[in-house]
């Protein structure tokens, strides 16, 4: 059989170009631009992912489309899942003139309804902070008799008010069905096991002998996710674009529930020793609002029901996490049998026996008071980078009988990273220097990403070797090591692309 390349070069009438515009060499800002020129001379331009760059924010303000291409020229956008580094640049694209369809799973759309609004508010807050800083410096300069310099004010990339303009553009894509997105372009979503609604995206461009299939992993979850249905196999693709978050790491093989039970029981023993000034201790669990919070709540429920931990009051104190849990309850079919059956039988799988969602300020305020019994407070952000969880930490980090259990990825620079990795004696919260007396625990067991062996196991189910595999969404070391692992295990041809690199497929 002739290699594909020869067959294609004999048919120059069809051209597919892929420009890597994000998540190249790092884990943020996923964005891939495709241009398909059909044999009939029609050109279709689309984006696979529309992610906000959260590590290097200045990138979001650069031209993120190839030279000569404007937002209004894009025919449609495909979004694999709701995380902001895969979706959060969409309002900026719409603001710039994009009017096409946005294809995504219905659960992703439901999550984006509040995640994008929150992202808009964060953009506004960031601009406000910069502008207040500029104002302070100008005031200081004036007081010192210096001439006032005109410094341009910071404008948010987009605001919460811009976000609703995106919503009418969404078109729902269900798993395992083939959709025609444009002449000669078909797409199928399969389950990714990463967060609710997350999809592996398989796109077929062209017809018959010319057909070229591209499989993009988006983000893929563990081999056996705690609640969601697992990553589904894909049989064939000419090109694979794979995430590489854990390209050089293997997850610890240990029993997640057993570990959580051990941490909670130890924390409970410390917490029930009353301090005369501050009462009982508290167990604070900072967790990412989407997926990690419902998973932790489900685990606490399971352990309570099995009598493996004391029956403690559990409070969810995060507006975003409450909204996220509500979306999770809407989609029984996306869960494993145990959680699906609970939902179908009218049992809330995310509500431990003594559970309250804090929707009123007085409910939150009561949690800052001294407690008469040990309680669990779950909140976001997962890295303690902001939000109401900071106030709980401000109160509880100084207490010897309290415990903080971090349950997810901790990025450099975040308070969570410092507490978990550096074991500091003091930390700064809301501008105050606090002694750290509470016990800090960390569980990596809640990772939403497959490790390299799990992704290679998924790749090994392909019936044919892809012509090329592109590795994205990983740090430098992870990408290079993952390349070596795939080459060794499967003999595939692998490239680690650079940002703005263009490939003809
Ligand atoms: Zn993700």
Tab-separated table of C-alpha atoms and ligand atoms in Angstrom:
chain	number	residue	atom	x	y	z
A	1	UNK	CA	0.000	0.000	0.000
A	2	UNK	CA	1.278	3.422	-0.963
A	3	UNK	CA	2.010	5.801	1.887
A	4	UNK	CA	-0.760	8.357	2.428
A	5	UNK	CA	1.594	11.229	1.610
A	6	UNK	CA	2.073	10.091	-2.002
A	7	UNK	CA	-1.657	9.655	-2.533
A	8	UNK	CA	-2.338	13.149	-1.184
A	9	UNK	CA	0.373	14.904	-3.231
A	10	UNK	CA	-1.267	13.460	-6.364
A	11	UNK	CA	-4.398	15.380	-5.370
A	12	UNK	CA	-3.217	18.921	-4.803
A	13	UNK	CA	-6.750	20.268	-5.013
A	14	UNK	CA	-7.426	19.664	-1.297
A	15	UNK	CA	-5.403	21.457	1.363
A	16	UNK	CA	-5.636	21.313	5.147
A	17	UNK	CA	-3.497	23.615	7.232
A	18	UNK	CA	-3.203	23.495	11.004
A	19	UNK	CA	-1.673	26.407	12.917
A	20	UNK	CA	-0.741	25.738	16.550
A	21	UNK	CA	-1.764	28.995	18.268
A	22	UNK	CA	-1.712	27.941	21.932
A	23	UNK	CA	-0.814	25.299	24.557
A	24	UNK	CA	2.481	24.683	22.736
A	25	UNK	CA	5.272	24.180	25.254
A	26	UNK	CA	2.941	24.994	28.151
A	27	UNK	CA	-0.384	23.952	29.685
A	28	UNK	CA	-2.551	26.974	28.986
A	29	UNK	CA	-4.410	28.824	26.223
A	30	UNK	CA	-5.365	25.902	23.952
A	31	UNK	CA	-6.092	27.227	20.438
A	32	UNK	CA	-5.675	25.506	17.064
A	33	UNK	CA	-6.576	27.159	13.769
A	34	UNK	CA	-7.577	24.994	10.790
A	35	UNK	CA	-8.040	26.027	7.194
A	36	UNK	CA	-9.588	23.613	4.710
A	37	UNK	CA	-9.601	24.405	0.980
A	38	UNK	CA	-11.921	21.932	-0.707
A	39	UNK	CA	-11.459	20.504	-4.225
A	40	UNK	CA	-14.399	22.748	-5.227
A	41	UNK	CA	-12.372	25.790	-4.206
A	42	UNK	CA	-14.289	26.602	-1.013
A	43	UNK	CA	-12.310	27.619	2.081
A	44	UNK	CA	-13.523	26.832	5.607
A	45	UNK	CA	-11.736	28.273	8.621
A	46	UNK	CA	-12.323	27.011	12.123
A	47	UNK	CA	-10.847	26.928	15.604
A	48	UNK	CA	-10.437	23.842	17.721
A	49	UNK	CA	-10.507	25.232	21.303
A	50	UNK	CA	-10.638	28.890	22.234
A	51	UNK	CA	-8.710	28.966	25.489
A	52	UNK	CA	-7.621	31.837	27.667
A	53	UNK	CA	-3.921	31.883	28.475
A	54	UNK	CA	-3.796	31.890	32.273
A	55	UNK	CA	-0.021	31.704	32.730
A	56	UNK	CA	1.113	34.476	30.371
A	57	UNK	CA	-1.865	36.797	30.300
A	58	UNK	CA	-0.267	39.218	27.821
A	59	UNK	CA	-0.676	36.517	25.136
A	60	UNK	CA	-4.466	36.982	25.304
A	61	UNK	CA	-4.057	40.514	23.987
A	62	UNK	CA	-1.758	39.547	21.129
A	63	UNK	CA	-3.059	38.591	17.696
A	64	UNK	CA	-3.937	34.960	18.299
A	65	UNK	CA	-5.062	34.143	14.770
A	66	UNK	CA	-2.670	33.584	11.839
A	67	UNK	CA	-1.542	36.604	9.819
A	68	UNK	CA	-4.331	37.958	7.637
A	69	UNK	CA	-7.119	36.075	9.453
A	70	UNK	CA	-9.680	38.051	11.462
A	71	UNK	CA	-12.299	36.857	13.980
A	72	UNK	CA	-15.114	37.498	11.457
A	73	UNK	CA	-13.410	35.100	8.967
A	74	UNK	CA	-13.748	32.095	11.309
A	75	UNK	CA	-16.707	29.891	10.330
A	76	UNK	CA	-17.047	27.960	13.589
A	77	UNK	CA	-15.374	26.996	16.868
A	78	UNK	CA	-15.218	23.577	18.561
A	79	UNK	CA	-14.701	23.468	22.351
A	80	UNK	CA	-13.705	20.155	23.993
A	81	UNK	CA	-14.580	21.075	27.600
A	82	UNK	CA	-15.467	23.901	29.953
A	83	UNK	CA	-12.113	24.672	31.586
A	84	UNK	CA	-11.244	28.312	30.943
A	85	UNK	CA	-7.848	27.476	29.404
A	86	UNK	CA	-9.865	25.724	26.644
A	87	UNK	CA	-12.824	28.101	26.378
A	88	UNK	CA	-12.158	31.455	28.056
A	89	UNK	CA	-10.936	33.380	24.996
A	90	UNK	CA	-14.330	32.928	23.266
A	91	UNK	CA	-15.836	36.223	24.557
A	92	UNK	CA	-12.765	38.072	23.217
A	93	UNK	CA	-13.222	36.395	19.807
A	94	UNK	CA	-16.931	37.316	19.780
A	95	UNK	CA	-16.063	40.891	20.800
A	96	UNK	CA	-13.675	40.983	17.815
A	97	UNK	CA	-16.468	40.052	15.392
A	98	UNK	CA	-16.841	36.243	15.389
A	99	UNK	CA	-20.453	35.308	14.596
A	100	UNK	CA	-20.259	31.588	13.731
A	101	UNK	CA	-21.431	28.521	15.633
A	102	UNK	CA	-19.732	27.188	18.776
A	103	UNK	CA	-19.967	23.389	18.929
A	104	UNK	CA	-19.750	21.792	22.350
A	105	UNK	CA	-21.410	19.220	24.634
A	106	UNK	CA	-24.610	20.465	26.380
A	107	UNK	CA	-23.007	19.959	29.838
A	108	UNK	CA	-20.045	22.103	28.735
A	109	UNK	CA	-22.443	24.852	27.657
A	110	UNK	CA	-24.212	24.679	31.063
A	111	UNK	CA	-20.880	24.971	32.895
A	112	UNK	CA	-19.736	27.806	30.619
A	113	UNK	CA	-22.903	29.776	31.457
A	114	UNK	CA	-21.345	30.666	34.812
A	115	UNK	CA	-17.617	30.005	34.206
A	116	UNK	CA	-17.394	32.572	31.386
A	117	UNK	CA	-19.298	35.164	33.435
A	118	UNK	CA	-16.860	34.594	36.284
A	119	UNK	CA	-13.961	34.933	33.844
A	120	UNK	CA	-15.429	38.289	32.685
A	121	UNK	CA	-15.607	39.483	36.308
A	122	UNK	CA	-11.999	38.371	36.887
A	123	UNK	CA	-10.887	40.352	33.790
A	124	UNK	CA	-12.663	43.429	35.161
A	125	UNK	CA	-11.097	42.997	38.614
A	126	UNK	CA	-7.622	42.589	37.110
A	127	UNK	CA	-8.015	45.824	35.099
A	128	UNK	CA	-9.345	47.619	38.210
A	129	UNK	CA	-6.328	46.510	40.234
A	130	UNK	CA	-3.919	47.834	37.580
A	131	UNK	CA	-5.826	51.118	37.322
A	132	UNK	CA	-5.851	51.626	41.091
A	133	UNK	CA	-2.093	51.001	41.119
A	134	UNK	CA	-1.600	53.579	38.327
A	135	UNK	CA	-3.770	56.112	40.216
A	136	UNK	CA	-1.756	55.596	43.422
A	137	UNK	CA	1.541	56.085	41.608
A	138	UNK	CA	0.284	59.234	39.896
A	139	UNK	CA	-0.926	60.647	43.201
A	140	UNK	CA	2.437	59.904	44.799
A	141	UNK	CA	4.305	61.495	41.893
A	142	UNK	CA	2.116	64.610	42.129
A	143	UNK	CA	2.664	64.848	45.899
A	144	UNK	CA	6.420	64.746	45.237
A	145	UNK	CA	6.034	67.648	42.806
A	146	UNK	CA	6.775	65.505	39.742
A	147	UNK	CA	5.065	66.189	36.452
A	148	UNK	CA	2.005	64.011	35.889
A	149	UNK	CA	2.691	61.374	33.202
A	150	UNK	CA	-0.194	60.119	31.125
A	151	UNK	CA	-0.309	56.334	31.555
A	152	UNK	CA	-3.002	54.572	29.499
A	153	UNK	CA	-5.599	52.874	31.684
A	154	UNK	CA	-5.979	49.106	31.612
A	155	UNK	CA	-9.061	47.886	29.735
A	156	UNK	CA	-10.419	44.396	30.509
A	157	UNK	CA	-9.978	41.837	27.732
A	158	UNK	CA	-13.750	41.419	28.082
A	159	UNK	CA	-16.314	42.093	30.790
A	160	UNK	CA	-19.131	40.019	32.314
A	161	UNK	CA	-21.470	42.142	30.171
A	162	UNK	CA	-19.741	40.968	26.962
A	163	UNK	CA	-20.183	37.280	27.839
A	164	UNK	CA	-23.932	36.753	27.099
A	165	UNK	CA	-23.224	37.616	23.429
A	166	UNK	CA	-21.558	34.184	23.181
A	167	UNK	CA	-24.537	32.174	24.412
A	168	UNK	CA	-26.804	32.267	21.305
A	169	UNK	CA	-23.902	30.883	19.237
A	170	UNK	CA	-23.713	27.545	21.086
A	171	UNK	CA	-24.806	24.392	19.253
A	172	UNK	CA	-25.088	21.161	21.226
A	173	UNK	CA	-23.058	18.084	20.318
A	174	UNK	CA	-23.787	14.771	22.047
A	175	UNK	CA	-21.321	11.933	22.496
A	176	UNK	CA	-20.911	9.217	19.846
A	177	UNK	CA	-22.948	10.891	17.092
A	178	UNK	CA	-21.539	12.047	13.779
A	179	UNK	CA	-22.285	15.685	12.951
A	180	UNK	CA	-21.666	17.534	9.684
A	181	UNK	CA	-20.284	20.958	10.591
A	182	UNK	CA	-19.664	22.254	7.054
A	183	UNK	CA	-19.245	20.879	3.521
A	184	UNK	CA	-16.647	18.118	3.827
A	185	UNK	CA	-16.163	18.482	7.620
A	186	UNK	CA	-17.631	15.940	10.043
A	187	UNK	CA	-17.059	15.570	13.770
A	188	UNK	CA	-17.693	13.103	16.571
A	189	UNK	CA	-17.315	13.613	20.342
A	190	UNK	CA	-16.374	10.662	22.553
A	191	UNK	CA	-16.124	10.601	26.352
A	192	UNK	CA	-12.887	11.942	27.846
A	193	UNK	CA	-13.493	11.151	31.559
A	194	UNK	CA	-11.917	14.507	32.516
A	195	UNK	CA	-14.822	16.721	33.693
A	196	UNK	CA	-18.564	16.614	32.957
A	197	UNK	CA	-19.129	17.052	29.200
A	198	UNK	CA	-15.417	16.791	28.296
A	199	UNK	CA	-14.872	15.263	24.866
A	200	UNK	CA	-12.185	13.715	22.729
A	201	UNK	CA	-12.811	15.374	19.362
A	202	UNK	CA	-12.446	13.402	16.124
A	203	UNK	CA	-12.748	15.509	12.969
A	204	UNK	CA	-12.835	14.107	9.437
A	205	UNK	CA	-12.017	16.587	6.685
A	206	UNK	CA	-12.570	15.787	2.994
A	207	UNK	CA	-14.382	12.911	1.359
A	208	UNK	CA	-13.549	9.410	0.126
A	209	UNK	CA	-9.878	8.787	-0.571
A	210	UNK	CA	-8.994	12.335	0.409
A	211	UNK	CA	-10.562	12.057	3.865
A	212	UNK	CA	-8.167	13.045	6.631
A	213	UNK	CA	-9.034	12.309	10.274
A	214	UNK	CA	-7.676	14.312	13.190
A	215	UNK	CA	-8.182	13.099	16.752
A	216	UNK	CA	-7.706	15.682	19.519
A	217	UNK	CA	-7.671	14.410	23.107
A	218	UNK	CA	-8.686	17.707	24.725
A	219	UNK	CA	-7.929	16.778	28.329
A	220	UNK	CA	-8.336	13.126	29.267
A	221	UNK	CA	-9.051	11.743	32.726
A	222	UNK	CA	-7.783	8.818	34.767
A	223	UNK	CA	-8.336	5.240	33.534
A	224	UNK	CA	-11.063	4.853	36.178
A	225	UNK	CA	-12.446	8.305	37.016
A	226	UNK	CA	-14.078	8.531	40.476
A	227	UNK	CA	-17.567	9.297	39.125
A	228	UNK	CA	-17.612	9.885	35.377
A	229	UNK	CA	-17.718	7.285	32.651
A	230	UNK	CA	-14.172	6.512	31.520
A	231	UNK	CA	-12.226	7.707	28.483
A	232	UNK	CA	-13.638	5.951	25.385
A	233	UNK	CA	-11.417	4.250	22.807
A	234	UNK	CA	-10.876	5.783	19.358
A	235	UNK	CA	-9.932	3.361	16.611
A	236	UNK	CA	-8.419	5.432	13.809
A	237	UNK	CA	-6.890	8.785	12.966
A	238	UNK	CA	-4.365	10.114	10.482
A	239	UNK	CA	-3.197	12.657	13.048
A	240	UNK	CA	-3.416	12.700	16.832
A	241	UNK	CA	-3.081	15.847	18.946
A	242	UNK	CA	-2.560	14.771	22.543
A	243	UNK	CA	-2.434	16.529	25.873
A	244	UNK	CA	0.753	15.870	27.879
A	245	UNK	CA	0.060	17.278	31.364
A	246	UNK	CA	1.421	14.127	33.035
A	247	UNK	CA	3.777	13.218	30.145
A	248	UNK	CA	6.577	12.513	32.607
A	249	UNK	CA	4.618	11.443	35.685
A	250	UNK	CA	2.771	8.395	36.964
A	251	UNK	CA	0.008	8.720	39.543
A	252	UNK	CA	0.439	7.100	42.953
A	253	UNK	CA	-1.357	3.776	43.060
A	254	UNK	CA	-3.251	3.998	46.313
A	255	UNK	CA	-6.842	3.767	47.482
A	256	UNK	CA	-8.242	7.319	47.301
A	257	UNK	CA	-11.172	6.675	49.651
A	258	UNK	CA	-8.986	4.940	52.218
A	259	UNK	CA	-6.503	7.836	52.159
A	260	UNK	CA	-9.249	10.454	52.496
A	261	UNK	CA	-10.796	8.498	55.400
A	262	UNK	CA	-7.406	8.369	57.141
A	263	UNK	CA	-6.829	12.129	56.698
A	264	UNK	CA	-10.366	13.010	57.872
A	265	UNK	CA	-10.206	10.692	60.899
A	266	UNK	CA	-6.840	12.121	61.977
A	267	UNK	CA	-8.147	15.644	61.409
A	268	UNK	CA	-11.302	14.839	63.411
A	269	UNK	CA	-9.216	13.578	66.355
A	270	UNK	CA	-7.287	16.886	66.384
A	271	UNK	CA	-10.444	18.971	65.825
A	272	UNK	CA	-12.506	17.590	68.680
A	273	UNK	CA	-9.916	18.811	71.202
A	274	UNK	CA	-11.517	22.159	72.090
A	275	UNK	CA	-9.374	25.252	72.305
A	276	UNK	CA	-10.643	27.560	75.031
A	277	UNK	CA	-10.414	30.613	72.804
A	278	UNK	CA	-11.424	29.199	69.417
A	279	UNK	CA	-13.554	26.102	70.049
A	280	UNK	CA	-13.330	22.910	68.028
A	281	UNK	CA	-11.081	22.574	65.005
A	282	UNK	CA	-12.316	22.722	61.416
A	283	UNK	CA	-11.370	20.671	58.336
A	284	UNK	CA	-11.046	22.995	55.339
A	285	UNK	CA	-10.959	21.416	51.865
A	286	UNK	CA	-10.113	23.896	49.081
A	287	UNK	CA	-11.119	22.300	45.764
A	288	UNK	CA	-11.683	23.351	42.137
A	289	UNK	CA	-15.319	24.386	41.722
A	290	UNK	CA	-15.944	22.154	38.719
A	291	UNK	CA	-15.542	18.400	39.147
A	292	UNK	CA	-13.239	18.334	42.184
A	293	UNK	CA	-15.905	19.715	44.576
A	294	UNK	CA	-18.641	17.209	43.556
A	295	UNK	CA	-16.083	14.375	43.645
A	296	UNK	CA	-14.914	15.252	47.162
A	297	UNK	CA	-18.519	15.634	48.356
A	298	UNK	CA	-19.402	12.255	46.862
A	299	UNK	CA	-16.413	10.631	48.585
A	300	UNK	CA	-17.324	12.199	51.945
A	301	UNK	CA	-20.896	10.947	51.465
A	302	UNK	CA	-19.663	7.412	50.660
A	303	UNK	CA	-17.344	7.337	53.702
A	304	UNK	CA	-20.070	8.692	56.010
A	305	UNK	CA	-22.648	6.183	54.746
A	306	UNK	CA	-20.199	3.323	55.254
A	307	UNK	CA	-19.444	4.522	58.776
A	308	UNK	CA	-15.756	4.977	57.932
A	309	UNK	CA	-15.659	8.607	59.122
A	310	UNK	CA	-17.677	10.428	61.826
A	311	UNK	CA	-20.976	11.897	60.663
A	312	UNK	CA	-19.826	15.521	60.520
A	313	UNK	CA	-21.667	18.591	59.237
A	314	UNK	CA	-20.344	19.471	55.756
A	315	UNK	CA	-20.708	22.996	54.343
A	316	UNK	CA	-20.158	23.960	50.712
A	317	UNK	CA	-19.242	27.638	50.713
A	318	UNK	CA	-18.634	28.642	47.081
A	319	UNK	CA	-21.123	30.233	44.683
A	320	UNK	CA	-19.335	28.706	41.686
A	321	UNK	CA	-19.115	25.220	43.189
A	322	UNK	CA	-22.833	25.286	44.077
A	323	UNK	CA	-23.616	26.202	40.437
A	324	UNK	CA	-21.219	23.468	39.239
A	325	UNK	CA	-22.810	20.779	41.430
A	326	UNK	CA	-26.257	21.761	40.079
A	327	UNK	CA	-25.056	21.117	36.499
A	328	UNK	CA	-23.567	17.772	37.575
A	329	UNK	CA	-26.973	16.695	38.954
A	330	UNK	CA	-28.569	17.357	35.534
A	331	UNK	CA	-26.710	14.637	33.618
A	332	UNK	CA	-27.183	11.149	35.190
A	333	UNK	CA	-26.222	9.384	31.934
A	334	UNK	CA	-22.662	10.770	32.071
A	335	UNK	CA	-21.765	8.995	35.342
A	336	UNK	CA	-20.676	5.494	36.321
A	337	UNK	CA	-23.433	3.043	37.327
A	338	UNK	CA	-23.271	3.837	41.055
A	339	UNK	CA	-23.693	7.628	40.719
A	340	UNK	CA	-26.169	7.302	37.827
A	341	UNK	CA	-28.418	5.011	39.898
A	342	UNK	CA	-28.300	7.413	42.849
A	343	UNK	CA	-29.414	10.280	40.605
A	344	UNK	CA	-32.114	8.189	38.922
A	345	UNK	CA	-33.438	7.135	42.357
A	346	UNK	CA	-33.672	10.743	43.483
A	347	UNK	CA	-30.659	10.515	45.828
A	348	UNK	CA	-28.268	13.467	45.684
A	349	UNK	CA	-24.807	11.878	45.188
A	350	UNK	CA	-23.071	15.113	46.207
A	351	UNK	CA	-24.812	15.600	49.553
A	352	UNK	CA	-23.240	13.932	52.623
A	353	UNK	CA	-25.798	13.144	55.395
A	354	UNK	CA	-25.413	16.516	57.178
A	355	UNK	CA	-24.895	18.859	54.236
A	356	UNK	CA	-25.593	22.537	53.644
A	357	UNK	CA	-24.887	24.770	50.642
A	358	UNK	CA	-24.190	28.293	51.888
A	359	UNK	CA	-26.321	30.586	49.748
A	360	UNK	CA	-26.803	33.396	52.287
A	361	UNK	CA	-24.111	35.621	53.852
A	362	UNK	CA	-25.253	34.694	57.381
A	363	UNK	CA	-24.607	30.997	56.649
A	364	UNK	CA	-21.032	31.817	55.605
A	365	UNK	CA	-20.557	34.136	58.568
A	366	UNK	CA	-21.629	31.388	60.990
A	367	UNK	CA	-18.690	29.319	59.756
A	368	UNK	CA	-16.213	31.969	60.922
A	369	UNK	CA	-17.550	31.625	64.471
A	370	UNK	CA	-16.152	29.228	67.069
A	371	UNK	CA	-17.533	25.724	66.495
A	372	UNK	CA	-18.890	23.346	69.139
A	373	UNK	CA	-18.069	20.275	67.074
A	374	UNK	CA	-15.603	19.512	64.239
A	375	UNK	CA	-17.027	20.481	60.830
A	376	UNK	CA	-15.906	20.236	57.201
A	377	UNK	CA	-15.885	23.336	54.967
A	378	UNK	CA	-15.463	22.740	51.222
A	379	UNK	CA	-14.814	25.749	48.997
A	380	UNK	CA	-12.954	27.100	45.995
A	381	UNK	CA	-10.442	28.070	44.680
A	382	UNK	CA	-8.602	24.770	44.743
A	383	UNK	CA	-5.197	26.456	45.002
A	384	UNK	CA	-6.434	28.975	47.612
A	385	UNK	CA	-5.640	31.680	45.070
A	386	UNK	CA	-8.757	33.749	45.886
A	387	UNK	CA	-12.412	33.558	46.843
A	388	UNK	CA	-14.186	32.908	50.147
A	389	UNK	CA	-11.863	30.023	51.024
A	390	UNK	CA	-9.187	32.619	51.870
A	391	UNK	CA	-11.295	33.976	54.722
A	392	UNK	CA	-11.735	30.467	56.107
A	393	UNK	CA	-7.976	29.902	55.857
A	394	UNK	CA	-7.282	33.252	57.495
A	395	UNK	CA	-9.353	32.050	60.458
A	396	UNK	CA	-8.227	28.399	60.601
A	397	UNK	CA	-4.535	28.280	59.567
A	398	UNK	CA	-3.552	29.711	62.939
A	399	UNK	CA	-5.457	26.987	64.859
A	400	UNK	CA	-3.520	23.924	65.976
A	401	UNK	CA	-6.679	21.783	66.015
A	402	UNK	CA	-7.653	22.620	62.394
A	403	UNK	CA	-6.606	20.840	59.181
A	404	UNK	CA	-6.446	21.934	55.545
A	405	UNK	CA	-6.633	19.173	52.918
A	406	UNK	CA	-5.632	20.269	49.404
A	407	UNK	CA	-6.954	17.899	46.742
A	408	UNK	CA	-5.736	19.082	43.352
A	409	UNK	CA	-2.976	20.588	41.251
A	410	UNK	CA	-1.130	23.459	42.966
A	411	UNK	CA	0.438	26.029	40.585
A	412	UNK	CA	3.661	27.822	41.486
A	413	UNK	CA	3.014	31.080	43.305
A	414	UNK	CA	-0.382	30.105	44.747
A	415	UNK	CA	-0.903	29.991	48.531
A	416	UNK	CA	-1.796	26.288	48.215
A	417	UNK	CA	1.507	25.546	46.473
A	418	UNK	CA	3.434	27.295	49.218
A	419	UNK	CA	1.574	25.505	52.037
A	420	UNK	CA	1.872	22.070	50.405
A	421	UNK	CA	5.439	22.250	49.114
A	422	UNK	CA	7.333	24.660	51.357
A	423	UNK	CA	5.742	23.927	54.751
A	424	UNK	CA	6.141	27.614	55.716
A	425	UNK	CA	5.978	28.726	59.358
A	426	UNK	CA	4.195	31.912	58.280
A	427	UNK	CA	2.081	32.894	55.279
A	428	UNK	CA	0.449	36.100	54.102
A	429	UNK	CA	-3.345	36.025	53.697
A	430	UNK	CA	-5.270	39.214	52.802
A	431	UNK	CA	-2.129	41.223	53.573
A	432	UNK	CA	-1.756	39.767	57.088
A	433	UNK	CA	1.189	37.610	58.132
A	434	UNK	CA	-0.184	34.533	59.908
A	435	UNK	CA	1.566	31.697	61.730
A	436	UNK	CA	0.716	28.296	60.231
A	437	UNK	CA	-0.309	26.045	63.125
A	438	UNK	CA	-2.923	23.934	61.336
A	439	UNK	CA	-1.983	20.570	59.816
A	440	UNK	CA	-1.641	20.713	56.019
A	441	UNK	CA	-2.383	17.589	53.986
A	442	UNK	CA	-2.228	16.996	50.248
A	443	UNK	CA	-3.892	14.375	48.042
A	444	UNK	CA	-2.846	14.204	44.383
A	445	UNK	CA	-5.347	11.339	44.019
A	446	UNK	CA	-8.030	13.704	42.678
A	447	UNK	CA	-6.148	14.573	39.490
A	448	UNK	CA	-8.428	14.935	36.455
A	449	UNK	CA	-5.598	14.047	34.049
A	450	UNK	CA	-4.424	10.628	32.891
A	451	UNK	CA	-0.728	9.878	33.409
A	452	UNK	CA	1.482	8.893	30.473
A	453	UNK	CA	0.920	5.155	30.878
A	454	UNK	CA	-2.848	5.667	30.861
A	455	UNK	CA	-2.710	7.773	27.663
A	456	UNK	CA	-0.382	5.261	25.986
A	457	UNK	CA	-2.855	2.468	26.938
A	458	UNK	CA	-5.587	4.499	25.166
A	459	UNK	CA	-3.316	5.121	22.142
A	460	UNK	CA	-2.482	1.402	21.904
A	461	UNK	CA	-6.135	0.737	20.969
A	462	UNK	CA	-5.715	2.558	17.620
A	463	UNK	CA	-5.907	0.021	14.787
A	464	UNK	CA	-3.424	1.944	12.600
A	465	UNK	CA	-0.414	4.058	13.460
A	466	UNK	CA	-1.293	7.731	12.912
A	467	UNK	CA	0.906	9.505	10.368
A	468	UNK	CA	1.942	12.011	13.009
A	469	UNK	CA	1.191	12.733	16.665
A	470	UNK	CA	1.484	16.269	18.014
A	471	UNK	CA	2.107	16.740	21.728
A	472	UNK	CA	0.663	19.859	23.339
A	473	UNK	CA	-0.635	20.997	26.753
A	474	UNK	CA	2.440	20.073	28.774
A	475	UNK	CA	5.525	21.708	30.212
A	476	UNK	CA	8.838	21.331	28.376
A	477	UNK	CA	10.075	18.317	30.351
A	478	UNK	CA	6.714	16.525	30.183
A	479	UNK	CA	6.479	16.990	26.390
A	480	UNK	CA	9.959	15.663	25.602
A	481	UNK	CA	9.694	12.703	27.982
A	482	UNK	CA	6.205	11.818	26.743
A	483	UNK	CA	7.527	11.861	23.148
A	484	UNK	CA	10.172	9.307	24.173
A	485	UNK	CA	7.621	7.109	25.971
A	486	UNK	CA	5.260	7.013	22.938
A	487	UNK	CA	8.077	6.351	20.451
A	488	UNK	CA	9.377	3.514	22.603
A	489	UNK	CA	6.010	1.920	23.435
A	490	UNK	CA	4.191	2.337	20.118
A	491	UNK	CA	6.791	3.328	17.497
A	492	UNK	CA	4.655	6.344	16.482
A	493	UNK	CA	6.085	9.434	14.785
A	494	UNK	CA	5.819	12.254	17.346
A	495	UNK	CA	6.441	16.004	17.152
A	496	UNK	CA	6.447	18.670	19.851
A	497	UNK	CA	5.253	21.773	17.976
A	498	UNK	CA	6.104	25.404	18.729
A	499	UNK	CA	3.511	28.121	19.108
A	500	UNK	CA	2.568	29.652	15.724
A	501	UNK	CA	4.011	26.652	13.860
A	502	UNK	CA	1.966	25.651	10.805
A	503	UNK	CA	1.562	22.110	9.443
A	504	UNK	CA	0.054	20.959	6.186
A	505	UNK	CA	-1.951	17.787	6.832
B	1	LIG	ZN1	-9.237	20.609	31.560
